Every structure is written in structure tokens, then in C-alpha cells.
Amino acid sequence: MKVTDQLIWELSNKAISELGVNATPENIKKYVENEVMKLNAGSTDTTGEKVMGRIILTSFGLNRPGVVAKISTCLANLNCDLQDISQKIMQEFYTLIMMVDITNSPKNFREIHDELDKVAAELNVKIYIQHEDIFAYMFRI
Amino acid sequence: MNFEFEEILETIRMTEIEHFDIRTVTMGINLKDCIDRNVNITCSKIYEKITRLAGKHVENARFIERKYGISIANKRVSVTPVSLIGDCFNAEEYVKIAEALDKAAFEIGIDYIAGYSALVQKGMTNGEREFLKSIPMALSTTKKVCSSVNIGSTKAGININAIKIMSDAIKETAYLTRDNLSIGCAKLVVFCNAVEDNPFIAGAFHGVSEAEAVVNVGISGPGVVLNTIKANKDADFQTLAEAIKKTAYKITRAGELIGRKVAERNGVEFGIVDISLAPTPADGDSVGDILAAMGLEDVGAPGTTAALAMLNDCVKKGGLMASSSVGGLSGAFIPVSEDQGMIRAVEKGYLSLEKLEAMTAVCSVGLDMVAVPGDTPSETIAGIIADEAAIGMINHKTTAVRIIPVYGKKVGESVDYGGLLGKAPVMPVSTLSSAHFINRGGKIPAPTGSLTN
């Protein structure tokens, strides 16, 4: 439930009529806070860190055996679904791009980010993750 | 895969190498419902409203940064012009409001709060006179509050009386903040044709015709445009224009997405994308360097104004296609202290105040972050403001002056504010007097261009 100014105004008016002579600023505040809490109970947290949909994972660095294995193992452990993968090797460097569905991951975006940061540090490579919408917005008309 | 390898790498290159970021997400908040006869009640209403609506603004912006991998340099709030909500107060009481804004800004962790503003292009109420008087004190006792005053418009003409008050206020602010290199003046803008949905500080305010709360977004991206121009080193102008437009399209799209998502998370309306190219003092993030890369030996060479005009126009054309809610100032910024290329040109003597003024005729937003000697007379500053306002009034565009007469400093010295405000070389100002002109007082009548009905 979105708490709008209109809602607070309506609740305040309701509080004033119900509280009558007891309608002090403190009592009204308490009443409104209570009502808002009731409305919010059971609803999903809109400010949480959970992200649905697909992300694009990009990684660069010095090529060596096991890079893809390490990253995809990490994603598997996070219950992320690897949907597409593309890689290029230039001399001793690699560039890797993966499309990953994170909808079913029990972890939120920040936790996935942190886990991949650990892998990046371990392999001494760069790993970026971005929601796919940014690419759709920038490159598709 | 839905996206090409190159597209994905281009995005990473933009954010990681070319300093592409979102310059600001600014939440505009209506304070008209905070009006009260008692200043202390007004202050507590303002504090309560800002902390309630924007309490999670910074946190939400950080989440969006992470989700899309594009950083947001500044998280800010703008409010209804304070002079409108406190017309019954005196100067001391207005300062209390500034302090309440400052306190709210610290509480919610934003970078700046703007809207300590007045709109006096046609005339001043008694409350507005008191408000203008309060500005130097307000800016010297607060850290995050920014102020702007609109002294002219194409419809109303130029209010010279207000310019006089403002040039004195600039001098006084410089004096009151002399221990910090007159930094108060960096938070004070004088406008002609101010816009109501500008997300950029110090000139932002939440206009009277705006909704209850909106999120406006300002893009950045000079570094990305610079690389585009470098990649088209010998191309003719049409080819170059095409390349700049394509780049502007992409960065505006990113801005639009980020703005919409931050607004959604905050539970408020999305306002506009301001498609201004805003430089930062970081290497390679300079509008000055773009102009040089277009083929000029350096900024200030003949051709500079033409180069800037083309750049500005191409950014608009690309941006317009990318967003259906373009607004704000939307033009390239040329702040001196915040742009390595401009600093270099001023230090080498390539760029004078007069050339800068010419450049402001074809871009937004005016003489911005210009340091001048501390002993520059108030009437001379008023003359500079009047000149800029005239450019804006006649050409139906926004112009502004953010000038810092740095107390105790002379031409040849320079002041370093650090961070996004950067470093400003003190520029020479004409020593010819404007006193008699300015002291005539009154108003420059609205131009014929105002009669459009």
C-alpha cells in the first residue's frame, strides 16, 4: 500500500472526528501511524532489494582455465538460470557475457552482487552485472 | 542473446572509462502546505515533510545505481520557492527556514537542497524584499542549502532593482563566507527565464505549477560525447552531428530509465529528463575538451561559439527522440571551475569573461562558477548580471549568473573548492564603471518578443 499525502490527510480527518476532544497532535499522529501500519501489514516490501527478470553479466580479465566454471558455479549456487553465454578471447585476455535469469534466486540483487564480487576478487578479474532493461532502453528503439 | 556483444561492451566502456553517469536525481517537493503564521511551525512542517517524502531518496537511488550499473553522482531535493511560503516573515525568520532545510538535508543524507528562491522578475512584495535580504546570512549559516533568484523574463523584462539587491547580496555572501574562499556564492544563482523543473543545483526549485512531488533527472556524459568526436576526427559536420545525436540518444535513454525507476521506488511522479551535458572536474569529463576536439586549438579560439552551438543542438536533437519528457535547462553547461578544459583555457588566457558571455548565448546556462577579484564593485557585478539577463530575455532562453567575487583574491590567483565544484582561476573584469547605468533603478521593459498573443 502506497502511503500518499492524500491518504494521510484522510486518516488525520478520520482521527480528528473519532478522537473528538482527545484530538491532540500526539494522539492524531499515533492514530495515523497505527492505521498506516495496519494497511501495510501483509503487503510486499516495495523498497526491498529483490529484482526480477534477467541480468547481463560481463566479465573481463586474463584468460585462464576455470573462469567460466567458477562464475557459472557461483550462479548455480545462487539458483540463477544461465540462459545464454558468449565469449571472445583476444591474445591472453577474455571477454565474457552471460544472460542470467535471477527471478528464482532466493538471494536479492545486492547479495548476488556481493557473491560475484567475491568470485571476481578470487580470480582477479572484473565482473559487472546490470539489469537487462538498461540495454533495451539504450539500444532498442 | 537479445543484445550484441558490442552494445554491451559499449555500455561498460561508457560507465567505466568515459565517466558516464547520471549527474543528479532531484526530488522536487511542494511546500505550499507548510505555510503557517508562526515560523517555528512552518519550519517543523517543512522538516517533517521533506524527511517523510525524501527519507529514502538516497537509499532508493543507490539501489537503482546497483541494479543498472550506472552511478548517480548526486542525490538532491528541491522545494517550492521559499519566498512563496514565507511572505509574512522577516529576514531573520527566513534564515530559520534555511536552517530547517539544511537540517532536513543532513538528516536524509542528500548532497544539496535547493529552492531557497524567489521569483521577482516583475516586482517585489514586502516579503520578497525581506527574503532577498536574508540570502547572505542563510547561505553562510547553512551548508547544503542553495539559493536562486529570478530577476528577469521575456514576458516581464528585467528588474534592475532586484539585480541591485542581488549584486549586493553576492558581495555580502562572499564576505560572510570569506574563510571558505567565499564558497557561499557557489550556492547562489541569479536567473533570467528560470525554469520550474530544473534538477541542477544551485538553480533548482520546485515550481508552483508542479505536482506534489516529482523526481527530475539530469544526465551527464561529456566524456562519452568527447570519445564520439575523437572517433570522428576528420568527419564533416553533418557526419559529426549524426554521431553526437546517436550518443545523446543513448545517454538520455539511460537517464530516463534511471529517473523513472527512482521515482517509482520513491512512490512519486516522474518529472523530466534534463538533457544538459554537465561536466565534472574529472579528467576527460569536460565540455571544453569537446570543443577543442572538434578542431579548435583550444576553447576561446574563433569558432568556439559555433562549435558549442552545434554541440548543444545535436544533444537536444538526440535527446528529444529518446525521451518524451525532456525539460529543465537542457543545454550544455560551461561552468568554469567544474571543467578541466575551461580551467585550462582561462589559465592560459584564451578565454575571457566576454567570450564566455558570447558562448552563453547559444547554450545553457550562463556565466557559471566564474571567480572574479574580491574588490569587483557591486555595480559591475550588477552590470554583468544585466548583460546575461538581456541575452536570456531577448532570445527567450534561460540565462544565469553564478559569480564568485572571492574575498581578498586578485587576478592570477585561483581558488580550489574541491569535489564537484572544482577549481576556479580568478578572471579579470572590465574596470569601466557601470554605476550610473545600474543606479537608474526601475525595470527594463519587456521586449516586443513578449507580445506573442
XYZ file of C-alpha atoms in Angstrom:
594
model
C 0.000 0.000 0.000
C 1.444 3.321 -1.060
C 1.233 5.981 1.629
C 0.258 9.171 -0.134
C -0.300 12.623 1.304
C -3.957 12.268 0.386
C -4.190 9.116 2.493
C -2.541 10.760 5.483
C -4.866 13.718 5.150
C -7.905 11.436 5.079
C -6.658 9.441 8.059
C -5.960 12.625 10.010
C -9.502 13.848 9.387
C -10.878 10.498 10.465
C -8.738 10.645 13.590
C -9.994 14.114 14.469
C -13.642 13.098 14.178
C -13.150 9.845 16.092
C -10.941 11.228 18.851
C -13.164 14.245 19.444
C -11.864 16.263 22.381
C -8.851 13.961 22.696
C -7.570 15.025 19.271
C -4.192 16.350 20.366
C -1.387 16.387 17.770
C 0.285 13.426 19.549
C -2.900 11.346 19.565
C -3.605 12.076 15.912
C -0.063 11.093 14.975
C -0.368 7.839 16.922
C -3.723 7.067 15.298
C -2.438 7.731 11.773
C 0.711 5.675 12.342
C -1.399 2.792 13.620
C -3.710 2.907 10.625
C -0.808 3.062 8.171
C 0.789 0.089 9.875
C -2.466 -1.864 9.581
C -2.697 -1.041 5.870
C 0.884 -2.087 5.269
C 0.628 -5.389 7.127
C 0.892 -8.329 4.783
C 1.809 -6.285 1.726
C 5.108 -6.880 -0.029
C 8.041 -4.648 0.759
C 8.261 -2.250 -2.174
C 11.610 -0.883 -1.128
C 13.320 -4.269 -0.818
C 16.321 -5.268 -2.864
C 14.677 -8.139 -4.729
C 14.994 -7.849 -8.506
C 13.025 -9.902 -11.018
C 13.960 -10.671 -14.613
C 17.238 -11.093 -16.378
C 20.600 -9.514 -15.844
C 23.567 -9.207 -18.147
C 26.834 -10.309 -16.609
C 30.002 -9.009 -18.226
C 33.459 -10.139 -17.221
C 36.964 -9.249 -18.438
C 40.424 -10.305 -17.463
C 43.420 -12.503 -18.033
C 42.266 -15.779 -19.512
C 42.917 -18.983 -17.629
C 41.245 -22.356 -17.174
C 38.177 -22.352 -14.961
C 36.937 -18.777 -15.282
C 33.588 -19.732 -16.816
C 33.309 -22.707 -14.468
C 33.851 -20.558 -11.367
C 31.351 -17.912 -12.404
C 28.688 -20.378 -13.504
C 29.123 -22.461 -10.346
C 28.569 -19.333 -8.295
C 25.411 -18.545 -10.303
C 24.178 -22.122 -9.913
C 24.647 -21.915 -6.149
C 22.527 -18.761 -6.180
C 19.828 -20.621 -8.150
C 20.261 -18.257 -11.081
C 19.398 -19.599 -14.513
C 22.139 -19.129 -17.108
C 20.271 -18.582 -20.391
C 22.921 -17.507 -22.843
C 26.666 -17.179 -22.926
C 29.116 -15.643 -25.346
C 32.855 -15.334 -25.062
C 35.742 -13.878 -27.017
C 39.446 -14.364 -26.485
C 41.893 -11.699 -27.612
C 45.519 -12.720 -27.093
C 45.717 -13.517 -23.383
C 42.508 -11.657 -22.413
C 38.931 -12.854 -22.398
C 35.593 -11.038 -22.547
C 32.608 -12.978 -21.340
C 28.956 -12.025 -21.485
C 26.176 -14.048 -19.878
C 22.440 -13.575 -19.772
C 21.122 -14.770 -16.443
C 17.592 -15.044 -15.089
C 17.655 -14.197 -11.383
C 13.901 -14.340 -10.762
C 14.039 -17.624 -8.854
C 17.086 -16.841 -6.798
C 16.419 -16.773 -3.060
C 19.035 -14.014 -2.819
C 18.359 -10.351 -3.524
C 20.289 -8.236 -6.024
C 22.779 -6.925 -3.512
C 23.606 -10.429 -2.277
C 24.105 -11.710 -5.824
C 26.326 -8.704 -6.480
C 28.394 -9.415 -3.370
C 28.794 -13.123 -4.204
C 30.030 -12.294 -7.700
C 32.381 -9.661 -6.283
C 33.966 -12.427 -4.208
C 34.475 -14.564 -7.333
C 35.941 -11.558 -9.162
C 38.403 -10.922 -6.348
C 39.379 -14.589 -6.214
C 40.017 -14.786 -9.975
C 41.448 -11.253 -10.135
C 39.087 -10.307 -12.965
C 36.286 -7.760 -13.409
C 32.632 -8.807 -13.180
C 29.763 -6.376 -13.803
C 26.087 -7.155 -13.512
C 23.314 -4.941 -14.847
C 19.609 -5.483 -15.302
C 18.851 -6.091 -18.983
C 16.386 -3.163 -19.144
C 19.259 -0.702 -19.374
C 20.411 -2.257 -22.651
C 16.881 -2.477 -24.006
C 16.411 1.217 -23.234
C 19.703 2.369 -24.701
C 19.995 0.229 -27.804
C 16.454 -0.583 -28.935
C 14.013 1.918 -30.385
C 21.156 -13.202 -26.980
C 18.938 -10.115 -27.390
C 21.895 -7.772 -27.382
C 25.041 -7.616 -29.432
C 28.388 -8.192 -27.816
C 29.469 -4.714 -28.929
C 26.422 -2.998 -27.409
C 27.077 -4.479 -24.022
C 30.762 -3.628 -24.146
C 29.930 -0.096 -25.291
C 27.805 0.427 -22.187
C 30.552 -0.849 -19.917
C 33.075 1.388 -21.681
C 30.785 4.397 -21.230
C 30.391 3.887 -17.490
C 33.847 2.604 -16.636
C 36.129 4.639 -18.902
C 34.192 7.612 -20.185
C 32.709 8.719 -16.831
C 29.134 8.322 -17.979
C 26.874 8.728 -15.014
C 23.604 10.299 -14.065
C 24.569 13.690 -12.744
C 21.631 14.088 -10.424
C 18.288 12.722 -9.378
C 16.448 15.572 -7.746
C 13.204 15.136 -5.897
C 11.039 18.229 -6.120
C 8.770 18.669 -3.116
C 5.827 21.021 -2.768
C 5.965 23.012 0.480
C 2.869 25.151 -0.071
C 1.010 23.143 2.553
C 3.656 24.052 5.138
C 2.603 27.699 5.292
C 1.903 28.943 8.794
C 1.884 32.306 10.523
C 4.331 31.006 13.098
C 7.810 30.438 11.658
C 8.656 27.641 14.069
C 5.591 25.688 12.991
C 6.456 26.320 9.318
C 9.957 25.005 9.972
C 8.785 21.856 11.697
C 6.225 21.197 8.943
C 8.946 21.622 6.305
C 11.342 19.335 8.144
C 8.664 16.710 8.644
C 7.518 16.796 5.032
C 10.985 16.577 3.477
C 12.142 13.787 5.748
C 8.911 11.891 5.127
C 8.821 12.164 1.329
C 12.540 12.019 0.620
C 13.620 9.951 3.615
C 14.561 7.029 1.410
C 15.576 9.033 -1.655
C 19.282 8.324 -1.247
C 18.771 4.659 -0.414
C 16.440 4.180 -3.382
C 18.815 5.928 -5.764
C 21.663 3.689 -4.557
C 19.585 0.598 -5.242
C 18.851 1.752 -8.796
C 22.555 2.526 -9.309
C 23.403 -1.046 -8.376
C 20.617 -2.595 -10.402
C 21.573 -0.922 -13.669
C 25.281 -0.468 -13.073
C 25.154 3.268 -13.720
C 26.234 5.569 -10.956
C 24.243 8.577 -9.824
C 26.631 11.341 -8.815
C 24.205 13.435 -6.766
C 21.008 12.860 -4.880
C 19.222 16.119 -4.238
C 15.983 17.736 -3.223
C 14.376 20.926 -4.495
C 11.454 22.674 -2.851
C 8.819 25.307 -3.597
C 10.475 28.754 -3.713
C 10.798 29.594 -0.041
C 9.783 33.233 -0.544
C 6.326 31.989 -1.525
C 5.721 30.048 1.628
C 7.001 32.717 3.983
C 5.774 36.003 2.597
C 4.762 37.181 6.078
C 8.212 36.613 7.587
C 11.154 38.936 8.102
C 14.759 38.215 7.116
C 15.702 36.563 10.436
C 12.700 34.272 10.212
C 13.582 33.292 6.655
C 17.034 32.251 7.864
C 15.314 29.871 10.287
C 13.624 28.217 7.303
C 17.011 27.841 5.603
C 18.291 26.171 8.746
C 15.323 23.787 8.780
C 16.040 22.874 5.146
C 19.685 22.292 5.979
C 18.794 20.093 8.923
C 16.421 18.028 6.772
C 19.098 17.680 4.073
C 21.606 16.325 6.605
C 19.017 14.016 8.087
C 18.197 12.309 4.783
C 21.790 12.312 3.551
C 21.340 14.232 0.278
C 24.111 16.334 -1.275
C 22.232 19.616 -1.634
C 18.803 21.077 -1.103
C 17.680 23.897 -3.378
C 14.717 26.196 -3.580
C 15.722 28.958 -1.212
C 14.428 31.045 -4.062
C 12.332 33.987 -5.124
C 10.727 34.999 -8.393
C 10.938 38.781 -8.648
C 11.215 39.385 -12.380
C 8.334 41.836 -12.382
C 8.294 43.260 -8.907
C 8.897 42.507 -5.252
C 6.448 42.041 -2.399
C 7.481 43.202 1.059
C 8.075 39.566 1.984
C 10.304 39.071 -1.028
C 12.397 42.117 -0.107
C 12.940 40.578 3.311
C 13.731 37.264 1.667
C 16.419 38.734 -0.609
C 17.925 40.434 2.443
C 18.135 37.066 4.204
C 20.107 35.256 1.483
C 23.701 36.099 2.556
C 23.004 35.089 6.150
C 21.139 31.945 5.075
C 23.974 30.820 2.795
C 26.660 31.494 5.357
C 24.933 29.676 8.212
C 23.957 26.575 6.244
C 25.994 24.010 4.322
C 23.642 22.320 1.875
C 21.104 24.998 1.085
C 21.220 26.562 -2.393
C 19.523 29.740 -3.435
C 18.336 31.201 -6.708
C 16.515 34.368 -7.660
C 14.806 35.049 -10.959
C 15.259 38.723 -11.861
C 14.060 38.793 -15.438
C 11.976 37.091 -18.088
C 10.977 37.553 -21.695
C 7.426 38.247 -20.546
C 8.232 40.690 -17.752
C 11.508 42.367 -18.677
C 14.436 42.829 -16.319
C 14.034 44.015 -12.756
C 17.097 46.215 -12.264
C 16.108 46.990 -8.658
C 16.258 43.271 -7.895
C 19.603 42.979 -9.700
C 20.982 45.733 -7.482
C 19.872 43.916 -4.357
C 21.256 40.631 -5.675
C 24.670 42.021 -6.613
C 24.960 43.437 -3.088
C 23.830 40.050 -1.735
C 26.545 38.306 -3.773
C 29.202 40.639 -2.386
C 27.935 40.197 1.152
C 27.763 36.402 0.798
C 31.362 36.442 -0.451
C 32.353 38.438 2.611
C 30.423 36.324 5.111
C 31.960 33.122 3.742
C 35.440 34.646 3.279
C 37.052 31.996 5.482
C 35.975 29.354 2.963
C 37.021 31.169 -0.222
C 33.604 32.845 -0.489
C 32.006 29.467 -1.174
C 28.545 30.826 -0.322
C 28.444 32.414 -3.789
C 28.782 28.966 -5.391
C 25.358 28.233 -3.928
C 23.671 31.347 -5.301
C 22.349 31.814 -8.849
C 20.656 34.801 -10.422
C 18.372 33.789 -13.302
C 16.538 35.207 -16.242
C 13.713 32.961 -17.505
C 14.247 30.395 -14.714
C 12.581 27.033 -15.324
C 10.400 25.250 -12.808
C 11.668 21.709 -13.257
C 15.426 22.163 -13.293
C 17.141 19.307 -11.425
C 20.535 21.022 -11.333
C 21.937 22.787 -8.312
C 22.227 25.622 -7.386
C 19.332 26.807 -9.523
C 16.754 24.100 -8.846
C 13.386 24.822 -7.315
C 10.045 23.046 -7.360
C 7.876 25.334 -9.457
C 4.431 26.492 -8.411
C 2.761 24.619 -11.277
C 4.430 21.320 -10.363
C 2.777 18.298 -8.748
C 3.032 17.377 -5.063
C 6.375 15.623 -5.534
C 8.322 14.627 -8.630
C 11.689 13.166 -9.487
C 13.632 15.039 -12.162
C 16.845 13.682 -13.558
C 19.897 15.374 -15.020
C 22.169 13.387 -17.283
C 25.891 13.865 -17.646
C 28.143 12.399 -20.291
C 30.648 14.881 -21.775
C 33.218 12.061 -21.682
C 31.084 9.859 -23.907
C 30.492 12.671 -26.404
C 34.218 13.525 -26.346
C 35.124 9.991 -27.385
C 32.494 10.040 -30.120
C 34.066 13.190 -31.524
C 37.569 11.758 -31.257
C 36.393 8.694 -33.178
C 35.157 11.023 -35.950
C 38.343 13.045 -36.176
C 38.155 14.028 -39.843
C 34.429 13.715 -40.459
C 32.475 16.660 -41.889
C 29.920 18.459 -39.749
C 26.865 16.502 -40.846
C 28.569 13.208 -40.028
C 29.767 14.595 -36.720
C 26.269 15.865 -35.900
C 24.836 12.442 -36.602
C 27.369 10.764 -34.311
C 26.693 13.194 -31.444
C 22.933 12.700 -31.819
C 23.254 8.937 -31.551
C 25.352 9.232 -28.414
C 22.957 11.760 -26.876
C 20.099 9.377 -27.604
C 21.723 6.571 -25.645
C 22.672 8.620 -22.615
C 19.244 10.227 -22.463
C 17.552 6.824 -22.605
C 19.667 5.694 -19.676
C 18.700 8.879 -17.811
C 15.029 8.341 -18.492
C 15.121 4.762 -17.215
C 17.012 5.683 -14.063
C 14.719 8.646 -13.366
C 11.566 6.615 -13.819
C 12.797 3.834 -11.585
C 13.935 6.160 -8.798
C 10.552 7.935 -8.962
C 8.729 4.607 -8.846
C 10.643 3.468 -5.774
C 10.035 6.758 -4.038
C 6.341 6.466 -4.839
C 6.213 9.832 -6.584
C 5.676 11.023 -10.151
C 8.460 11.082 -12.694
C 9.070 14.615 -13.928
C 11.578 15.290 -16.681
C 14.982 14.398 -18.055
C 17.235 17.417 -18.339
C 19.457 16.715 -21.328
C 22.221 19.104 -20.344
C 25.783 17.957 -20.871
C 27.123 18.632 -17.404
C 30.894 18.436 -16.960
C 32.759 17.479 -13.799
C 36.326 18.337 -12.835
C 37.357 14.719 -13.604
C 39.808 14.268 -16.467
C 38.027 13.617 -19.754
C 34.635 14.764 -18.461
C 34.867 18.235 -19.931
C 32.733 20.253 -22.353
C 35.812 22.420 -23.016
C 37.696 19.357 -24.227
C 34.794 18.513 -26.558
C 35.061 21.938 -28.180
C 38.813 21.522 -28.582
C 38.357 18.027 -30.006
C 36.026 19.474 -32.632
C 39.124 21.045 -34.160
C 39.853 24.220 -32.213
C 43.350 24.744 -30.839
C 41.662 25.375 -27.512
C 38.472 26.814 -26.041
C 38.326 30.525 -26.823
C 39.638 30.246 -30.381
C 37.406 31.856 -33.042
C 34.804 29.212 -33.846
C 34.217 28.311 -30.200
C 30.692 29.714 -30.143
C 29.782 27.903 -33.366
C 31.188 24.625 -32.046
C 29.220 24.988 -28.830
C 26.020 25.866 -30.711
C 26.293 22.747 -32.822
C 27.119 20.529 -29.873
C 24.191 21.865 -27.878
C 21.764 21.454 -30.748
C 22.839 17.899 -31.543
C 22.482 16.859 -27.913
C 18.936 18.255 -27.932
C 18.008 16.516 -31.175
C 19.274 13.151 -29.934
C 17.709 13.663 -26.519
C 14.298 14.668 -27.856
C 13.952 11.388 -29.693
C 14.965 9.485 -26.583
C 12.527 10.921 -24.086
C 9.013 12.260 -24.203
C 9.563 14.273 -21.075
C 12.538 16.478 -21.814
C 12.623 19.583 -19.660
C 14.690 21.595 -17.233
C 17.539 23.609 -18.677
C 18.543 21.119 -21.379
C 21.663 22.620 -22.896
C 25.408 22.173 -22.469
C 26.822 23.687 -19.276
C 30.027 25.671 -19.340
C 30.890 26.212 -15.682
C 34.475 27.368 -15.483
C 35.608 25.788 -12.230
C 33.924 22.431 -12.848
C 35.516 21.724 -16.214
C 39.205 20.935 -16.777
C 39.147 22.225 -20.355
C 37.637 25.545 -19.326
C 40.033 25.953 -16.388
C 42.969 25.335 -18.705
C 41.719 27.874 -21.254
C 41.188 30.548 -18.598
C 44.596 29.928 -17.024
C 46.302 30.273 -20.394
C 44.406 33.483 -21.091
C 42.486 32.039 -24.036
C 39.096 32.606 -22.521
C 37.810 35.936 -21.231
C 34.594 36.819 -19.458
C 33.427 38.484 -22.679
C 33.960 35.350 -24.787
C 32.207 33.284 -22.139
C 29.280 35.663 -22.336
C 29.073 35.162 -26.093
C 29.097 31.396 -25.585
C 26.199 31.621 -23.145
C 24.027 32.978 -25.956
C 23.968 29.523 -27.556
C 23.889 27.173 -24.587
C 22.669 26.973 -21.062
C 23.015 28.334 -18.655
C 25.146 31.412 -18.407
C 28.215 32.645 -16.594
C 28.631 29.752 -14.237
C 31.154 29.281 -11.442
C 33.225 32.253 -12.532
C 35.641 33.632 -9.927
C 36.427 37.351 -10.131
C 38.539 39.637 -7.904
C 37.092 40.278 -4.460
C 37.212 44.036 -4.974
C 34.962 43.978 -8.047
C 32.361 46.711 -7.391
C 28.790 45.630 -6.760
C 27.591 47.767 -9.711
C 29.964 45.903 -12.054
C 28.522 42.575 -10.911
C 25.065 44.049 -11.451
C 26.129 45.061 -14.978
C 27.326 41.515 -15.699
C 24.023 40.105 -14.434
C 22.061 42.618 -16.523
C 24.022 41.646 -19.661
C 23.312 37.954 -19.155
C 19.677 38.628 -18.357
C 19.398 40.652 -21.569
C 20.676 37.697 -23.613
C 18.072 35.497 -21.972
C 15.226 37.991 -22.227
C 15.720 38.776 -25.919
C 16.428 35.190 -27.005
C 13.622 33.538 -24.999
C 16.082 31.350 -23.142
C 17.293 30.726 -19.643
C 20.457 32.517 -18.647
C 22.040 32.792 -15.251
C 24.980 34.174 -13.356
C 26.800 32.299 -10.633
C 29.750 34.573 -9.966
C 32.146 34.464 -7.034
C 33.890 37.723 -6.113
C 36.411 35.845 -3.974
C 37.153 37.953 -0.921
C 40.789 39.089 -0.820
C 41.778 37.405 -4.093
C 43.203 39.053 -7.200
C 43.566 38.191 -10.884
C 46.172 35.462 -11.339
C 45.309 33.685 -8.108
C 42.985 30.736 -8.074
C 40.610 29.080 -5.637
C 40.137 25.372 -5.165
C 36.819 24.206 -3.710
C 37.444 20.512 -4.245
C 34.844 17.940 -5.226
C 32.361 18.746 -7.967
C 32.781 22.496 -7.532
C 36.398 22.255 -8.710
C 38.998 24.959 -9.084
C 38.447 28.489 -10.375
C 41.143 30.849 -11.666
C 40.278 34.460 -10.747
C 39.355 36.149 -14.028
C 39.900 39.795 -14.934
C 36.795 42.012 -15.104
C 36.428 45.239 -17.082
C 37.365 48.217 -14.918
C 34.931 50.530 -16.695
C 32.154 51.649 -14.369
C 28.508 50.594 -14.769
C 27.404 52.504 -11.670
C 25.350 55.253 -13.265
C 23.549 52.784 -15.532
C 22.622 50.436 -12.715
C 21.724 53.193 -10.256
C 18.987 54.472 -12.532
C 16.923 51.726 -10.928
C 13.491 50.572 -12.090
C 12.842 47.983 -14.752
C 13.930 47.347 -18.300
C 10.553 46.952 -20.032
C 9.592 43.631 -21.607
C 10.759 43.281 -25.217
C 8.452 43.147 -28.239
C 9.110 39.384 -28.237
C 6.888 39.175 -25.150
C 3.830 40.191 -27.186
C 3.016 36.860 -28.733
C -0.761 36.873 -28.333
